[in-house]
mmCIF file of C-alpha atoms and ligand atoms in Angstrom:
data_model
loop_
_atom_site.group_PDB
_atom_site.id
_atom_site.type_symbol
_atom_site.label_atom_id
_atom_site.label_comp_id
_atom_site.label_asym_id
_atom_site.label_seq_id
_atom_site.Cartn_x
_atom_site.Cartn_y
_atom_site.Cartn_z
ATOM 1 C CA MET A 1 0.000 0.000 0.000
ATOM 2 C CA MET A 2 1.556 3.305 -1.040
ATOM 3 C CA LYS A 3 0.748 6.326 1.077
ATOM 4 C CA LEU A 4 0.417 9.790 -0.428
ATOM 5 C CA VAL A 5 0.205 12.799 1.863
ATOM 6 C CA LEU A 6 -2.384 15.289 0.659
ATOM 7 C CA ALA A 7 -1.233 18.888 1.006
ATOM 8 C CA SER A 8 -4.590 20.118 2.265
ATOM 9 C CA ARG A 9 -6.913 20.318 5.248
ATOM 10 C CA ASN A 10 -9.943 19.516 3.087
ATOM 11 C CA GLN A 11 -11.485 16.177 4.166
ATOM 12 C CA LYS A 12 -13.816 16.167 1.166
ATOM 13 C CA LYS A 13 -10.925 16.468 -1.277
ATOM 14 C CA MET A 14 -9.229 13.573 0.489
ATOM 15 C CA LYS A 15 -12.373 11.468 0.232
ATOM 16 C CA GLU A 16 -12.777 12.255 -3.485
ATOM 17 C CA MET A 17 -9.170 11.203 -4.035
ATOM 18 C CA ASN A 18 -9.473 7.984 -2.026
ATOM 19 C CA ASP A 19 -12.707 7.042 -3.827
ATOM 20 C CA ILE A 20 -10.766 7.038 -7.065
ATOM 21 C CA LEU A 21 -7.246 5.947 -6.072
ATOM 22 C CA SER A 22 -7.964 3.287 -3.418
ATOM 23 C CA GLY A 23 -8.726 0.828 -6.236
ATOM 24 C CA MET A 24 -5.034 0.795 -7.182
ATOM 25 C CA GLY A 25 -3.665 0.278 -3.675
ATOM 26 C CA VAL A 26 -2.878 3.909 -2.970
ATOM 27 C CA GLU A 27 -3.981 5.530 0.261
ATOM 28 C CA VAL A 28 -4.284 9.288 0.562
ATOM 29 C CA CYS A 29 -4.051 10.824 4.037
ATOM 30 C CA LEU A 30 -4.245 14.421 5.184
ATOM 31 C CA GLN A 31 -1.064 16.318 6.061
ATOM 32 C CA ALA A 32 -2.416 16.578 9.635
ATOM 33 C CA ASP A 33 -2.388 12.752 9.833
ATOM 34 C CA VAL A 34 1.411 12.796 9.552
ATOM 35 C CA GLY A 35 1.766 15.698 11.970
ATOM 36 C CA ILE A 36 2.186 18.471 9.430
ATOM 37 C CA ASP A 37 0.502 21.780 10.045
ATOM 38 C CA ILE A 38 1.567 24.192 7.335
ATOM 39 C CA ASP A 39 -0.406 26.545 5.205
ATOM 40 C CA VAL A 40 1.462 26.848 1.951
ATOM 41 C CA GLU A 41 1.055 30.349 0.574
ATOM 42 C CA GLU A 42 -0.420 30.108 -2.899
ATOM 43 C CA THR A 43 1.749 32.721 -4.534
ATOM 44 C CA GLY A 44 1.520 31.327 -8.064
ATOM 45 C CA THR A 45 -0.647 32.724 -10.836
ATOM 46 C CA THR A 46 -1.522 29.353 -12.393
ATOM 47 C CA PHE A 47 -3.097 26.166 -11.055
ATOM 48 C CA GLU A 48 0.091 24.350 -12.124
ATOM 49 C CA GLU A 49 2.368 26.596 -10.053
ATOM 50 C CA ASN A 50 0.219 26.486 -6.903
ATOM 51 C CA SER A 51 -0.310 22.752 -7.098
ATOM 52 C CA ARG A 52 3.439 22.177 -7.402
ATOM 53 C CA LEU A 53 4.195 24.610 -4.575
ATOM 54 C CA LYS A 54 1.864 22.755 -2.179
ATOM 55 C CA ALA A 55 3.028 19.233 -3.082
ATOM 56 C CA GLN A 56 6.732 20.149 -3.006
ATOM 57 C CA THR A 57 6.484 21.872 0.394
ATOM 58 C CA VAL A 58 4.635 18.979 2.050
ATOM 59 C CA MET A 59 6.932 16.373 0.459
ATOM 60 C CA GLU A 60 9.962 18.222 1.860
ATOM 61 C CA ALA A 61 8.383 18.623 5.310
ATOM 62 C CA SER A 62 7.261 14.981 5.577
ATOM 63 C CA GLY A 63 9.882 13.115 3.577
ATOM 64 C CA LEU A 64 6.966 11.221 1.997
ATOM 65 C CA PRO A 65 5.425 11.360 -1.487
ATOM 66 C CA ALA A 66 2.956 14.246 -1.414
ATOM 67 C CA ILE A 67 0.014 15.048 -3.627
ATOM 68 C CA ALA A 68 -1.759 18.381 -4.082
ATOM 69 C CA ASP A 69 -4.745 19.556 -6.025
ATOM 70 C CA ASP A 70 -5.085 23.173 -6.991
ATOM 71 C CA SER A 71 -8.470 23.907 -8.370
ATOM 72 C CA GLY A 72 -10.902 26.654 -9.058
ATOM 73 C CA LEU A 73 -13.785 27.985 -11.061
ATOM 74 C CA CYS A 74 -13.123 30.033 -14.216
ATOM 75 C CA VAL A 75 -16.047 32.113 -15.463
ATOM 76 C CA ASP A 76 -15.891 33.295 -19.092
ATOM 77 C CA ALA A 77 -17.854 36.535 -18.563
ATOM 78 C CA LEU A 78 -15.435 37.422 -15.722
ATOM 79 C CA ASN A 79 -12.349 36.789 -17.863
ATOM 80 C CA GLY A 80 -11.535 33.592 -15.997
ATOM 81 C CA ALA A 81 -12.163 34.873 -12.455
ATOM 82 C CA PRO A 82 -12.194 33.778 -9.698
ATOM 83 C CA GLY A 83 -9.710 31.198 -11.109
ATOM 84 C CA VAL A 84 -6.718 30.585 -8.842
ATOM 85 C CA TYR A 85 -8.326 32.960 -6.343
ATOM 86 C CA SER A 86 -11.511 30.843 -5.969
ATOM 87 C CA ALA A 87 -10.861 29.972 -2.321
ATOM 88 C CA ARG A 88 -10.166 33.622 -1.452
ATOM 89 C CA TYR A 89 -12.789 35.311 -3.643
ATOM 90 C CA GLY A 90 -14.362 38.261 -1.815
ATOM 91 C CA GLY A 91 -11.776 38.241 0.968
ATOM 92 C CA GLU A 92 -11.062 36.194 4.065
ATOM 93 C CA GLY A 93 -14.338 36.922 5.874
ATOM 94 C CA LEU A 94 -16.620 34.934 3.551
ATOM 95 C CA ASP A 95 -17.695 31.291 3.831
ATOM 96 C CA ASP A 96 -18.587 29.066 0.853
ATOM 97 C CA ALA A 97 -22.128 30.463 0.636
ATOM 98 C CA GLY A 98 -20.835 34.024 0.913
ATOM 99 C CA ARG A 99 -18.449 33.400 -1.966
ATOM 100 C CA TYR A 100 -21.004 31.903 -4.337
ATOM 101 C CA ARG A 101 -23.531 34.623 -3.503
ATOM 102 C CA MET A 102 -20.895 37.193 -4.347
ATOM 103 C CA LEU A 103 -20.193 35.387 -7.615
ATOM 104 C CA LEU A 104 -23.903 35.429 -8.507
ATOM 105 C CA ALA A 105 -24.036 39.156 -7.719
ATOM 106 C CA ASN A 106 -20.976 39.834 -9.899
ATOM 107 C CA MET A 107 -22.272 37.990 -12.982
ATOM 108 C CA PRO A 108 -22.715 40.537 -15.790
ATOM 109 C CA LYS A 109 -26.323 40.731 -17.009
ATOM 110 C CA GLY A 110 -27.104 39.508 -20.503
ATOM 111 C CA GLN A 111 -23.809 37.717 -21.062
ATOM 112 C CA PRO A 112 -23.167 33.992 -21.508
ATOM 113 C CA ARG A 113 -22.879 32.191 -18.166
ATOM 114 C CA THR A 114 -20.439 29.551 -19.352
ATOM 115 C CA ALA A 115 -17.706 28.497 -16.940
ATOM 116 C CA LYS A 116 -15.371 25.627 -16.173
ATOM 117 C CA PHE A 117 -13.892 23.996 -13.124
ATOM 118 C CA VAL A 118 -10.185 23.200 -13.407
ATOM 119 C CA SER A 119 -8.074 20.884 -11.274
ATOM 120 C CA VAL A 120 -4.340 20.363 -11.525
ATOM 121 C CA ILE A 121 -2.848 17.526 -9.521
ATOM 122 C CA THR A 122 0.840 17.343 -8.746
ATOM 123 C CA CYS A 123 2.625 14.534 -6.960
ATOM 124 C CA CYS A 124 6.177 15.115 -5.722
ATOM 125 C CA PHE A 125 8.356 12.176 -4.722
ATOM 126 C CA PRO A 126 11.319 12.424 -2.327
ATOM 127 C CA ASN A 127 13.634 11.283 -5.156
ATOM 128 C CA GLY A 128 12.777 14.429 -7.125
ATOM 129 C CA ASN A 129 10.314 12.896 -9.545
ATOM 130 C CA VAL A 130 7.162 14.865 -10.286
ATOM 131 C CA LEU A 131 3.896 13.724 -11.867
ATOM 132 C CA THR A 132 1.194 16.145 -12.943
ATOM 133 C CA ALA A 133 -2.275 15.901 -14.477
ATOM 134 C CA ARG A 134 -5.021 18.380 -15.398
ATOM 135 C CA GLY A 135 -8.770 17.949 -15.590
ATOM 136 C CA GLU A 136 -11.556 20.304 -16.628
ATOM 137 C CA CYS A 137 -15.339 20.233 -16.392
ATOM 138 C CA PRO A 138 -17.443 22.668 -18.419
ATOM 139 C CA GLY A 139 -20.777 24.019 -17.176
ATOM 140 C CA THR A 140 -22.662 27.247 -16.534
ATOM 141 C CA ILE A 141 -23.318 29.505 -13.555
ATOM 142 C CA ALA A 142 -26.866 28.961 -12.256
ATOM 143 C CA PHE A 143 -29.099 31.950 -11.470
ATOM 144 C CA ALA A 144 -29.683 30.700 -7.910
ATOM 145 C CA PRO A 145 -28.089 28.021 -5.715
ATOM 146 C CA MET A 146 -29.569 24.509 -5.873
ATOM 147 C CA GLY A 147 -28.682 21.359 -3.915
ATOM 148 C CA GLU A 148 -27.037 20.502 -0.624
ATOM 149 C CA GLY A 149 -24.151 18.213 -1.593
ATOM 150 C CA GLY A 150 -20.488 18.862 -2.272
ATOM 151 C CA PHE A 151 -18.665 22.014 -1.198
ATOM 152 C CA GLY A 152 -17.482 25.385 -2.422
ATOM 153 C CA TYR A 153 -19.251 26.641 -5.540
ATOM 154 C CA ASP A 154 -21.090 23.346 -6.168
ATOM 155 C CA PRO A 155 -24.624 24.779 -5.614
ATOM 156 C CA VAL A 156 -24.174 27.332 -8.426
ATOM 157 C CA PHE A 157 -22.256 25.179 -10.941
ATOM 158 C CA PHE A 158 -24.895 23.927 -13.367
ATOM 159 C CA LEU A 159 -24.529 21.052 -15.831
ATOM 160 C CA PRO A 160 -26.898 21.745 -18.750
ATOM 161 C CA LYS A 161 -26.865 18.102 -19.941
ATOM 162 C CA LEU A 162 -27.925 16.777 -16.525
ATOM 163 C CA LYS A 163 -30.065 19.823 -15.634
ATOM 164 C CA LYS A 164 -28.525 19.705 -12.156
ATOM 165 C CA THR A 165 -25.843 21.517 -10.205
ATOM 166 C CA PHE A 166 -22.791 19.731 -8.794
ATOM 167 C CA ALA A 167 -24.498 20.001 -5.386
ATOM 168 C CA GLN A 168 -27.441 17.915 -6.669
ATOM 169 C CA LEU A 169 -25.248 14.973 -7.677
ATOM 170 C CA THR A 170 -24.185 12.019 -5.550
ATOM 171 C CA ALA A 171 -20.463 11.776 -4.803
ATOM 172 C CA GLU A 172 -20.175 9.011 -7.430
ATOM 173 C CA GLU A 173 -21.987 11.080 -10.073
ATOM 174 C CA LYS A 174 -19.810 14.096 -9.356
ATOM 175 C CA ASN A 175 -16.562 12.097 -9.398
ATOM 176 C CA ALA A 176 -17.452 10.610 -12.774
ATOM 177 C CA ILE A 177 -17.504 13.987 -14.527
ATOM 178 C CA SER A 178 -15.789 16.513 -12.276
ATOM 179 C CA HIS A 179 -12.546 18.351 -13.003
ATOM 180 C CA ARG A 180 -10.915 16.578 -10.017
ATOM 181 C CA GLY A 181 -12.291 13.204 -11.099
ATOM 182 C CA ARG A 182 -10.856 13.717 -14.575
ATOM 183 C CA ALA A 183 -7.521 14.974 -13.287
ATOM 184 C CA LEU A 184 -7.343 12.018 -10.902
ATOM 185 C CA GLU A 185 -8.095 9.578 -13.705
ATOM 186 C CA ALA A 186 -5.276 11.057 -15.779
ATOM 187 C CA PHE A 187 -3.056 11.044 -12.701
ATOM 188 C CA GLN A 188 -3.909 7.425 -11.940
ATOM 189 C CA ALA A 189 -2.778 6.406 -15.429
ATOM 190 C CA LYS A 190 0.509 8.282 -14.981
ATOM 191 C CA LEU A 191 1.054 6.824 -11.509
ATOM 192 C CA GLU A 192 0.437 3.274 -12.772
ATOM 193 C CA GLU A 193 2.993 3.861 -15.496
ATOM 194 C CA TYR A 194 5.450 5.385 -13.009
ATOM 195 C CA LEU A 195 5.120 2.489 -10.520
ATOM 196 C CA LYS A 196 5.629 -0.213 -13.154
HETATM 197 P P1 LIG B 201 -7.693 25.243 -3.431
HETATM 198 O O1 LIG B 201 -8.083 24.352 -2.278
HETATM 199 O O2 LIG B 201 -6.675 26.259 -3.123
HETATM 200 O O3 LIG B 201 -7.382 24.450 -4.660
HETATM 201 O O4 LIG B 201 -8.994 26.103 -3.723
HETATM 202 C C1 LIG B 201 -9.959 25.619 -4.561
HETATM 203 C C2 LIG B 201 -11.230 26.428 -4.374
HETATM 204 O O5 LIG B 201 -11.966 26.304 -5.597
HETATM 205 C C3 LIG B 201 -12.121 25.836 -3.287
HETATM 206 O O6 LIG B 201 -12.006 26.515 -2.087
HETATM 207 C C4 LIG B 201 -13.499 26.006 -3.862
HETATM 208 O O7 LIG B 201 -13.986 27.285 -3.565
HETATM 209 C C5 LIG B 201 -13.281 25.923 -5.353
HETATM 210 N N1 LIG B 201 -13.466 24.537 -5.818
HETATM 211 C C6 LIG B 201 -12.532 23.658 -6.238
HETATM 212 N N2 LIG B 201 -13.067 22.479 -6.572
HETATM 213 C C7 LIG B 201 -14.387 22.600 -6.328
HETATM 214 C C8 LIG B 201 -15.478 21.702 -6.457
HETATM 215 O O8 LIG B 201 -15.369 20.526 -6.833
HETATM 216 N N3 LIG B 201 -16.673 22.206 -6.117
HETATM 217 C C9 LIG B 201 -16.857 23.473 -5.675
HETATM 218 N N4 LIG B 201 -15.886 24.336 -5.526
HETATM 219 C C10 LIG B 201 -14.639 23.910 -5.840
#
């Protein structure tokens, strides 16, 4: 069983990763589970940079292979915002609901509401090897929140084909189409190749 330390405090991210990777004998644990309490400053301007920064820092601190996901929501009518700033959109004082309400309020009237979620996964190994994978999921910004599941912007991320938001899907349904699910699938293929 190979253990990967997830550079995050997000239990739900860890669960999404384990749902997908446990099938290949890989176990993902939180950084707190190996006694690491660091908040890596996301100083990069791309998902790739921030993902690498988080994985590299936690790998160096733990001496174990570390995995990080940097993700966010890119809205076309907002020129890609909130993007890498998704977690900090609107400032520190807001919670998830505060952030998606602010996003709804900032949507320009009469413009297309197309958007995409992006996830970039980076895995840094103590021997210096690095694996990376990207996944995207297209959708639109709903006019009002719907659903109770998931986290973050899920209640306002609408999938026209399914006529549901991410928050109205089961974990399995979300994993099958989500940016993180797709990035993890691509990552899994690279990891299998790497471990051969
Ligand atoms: P990160 O943890 O620095 O990668 O920040 C990602 C931010 O993007 C999260 O705090 C959420 O606001 C948002 N986000 C990423 N993935 C999802 C998702 O699957 N659903 C809803 N929001 C997400």
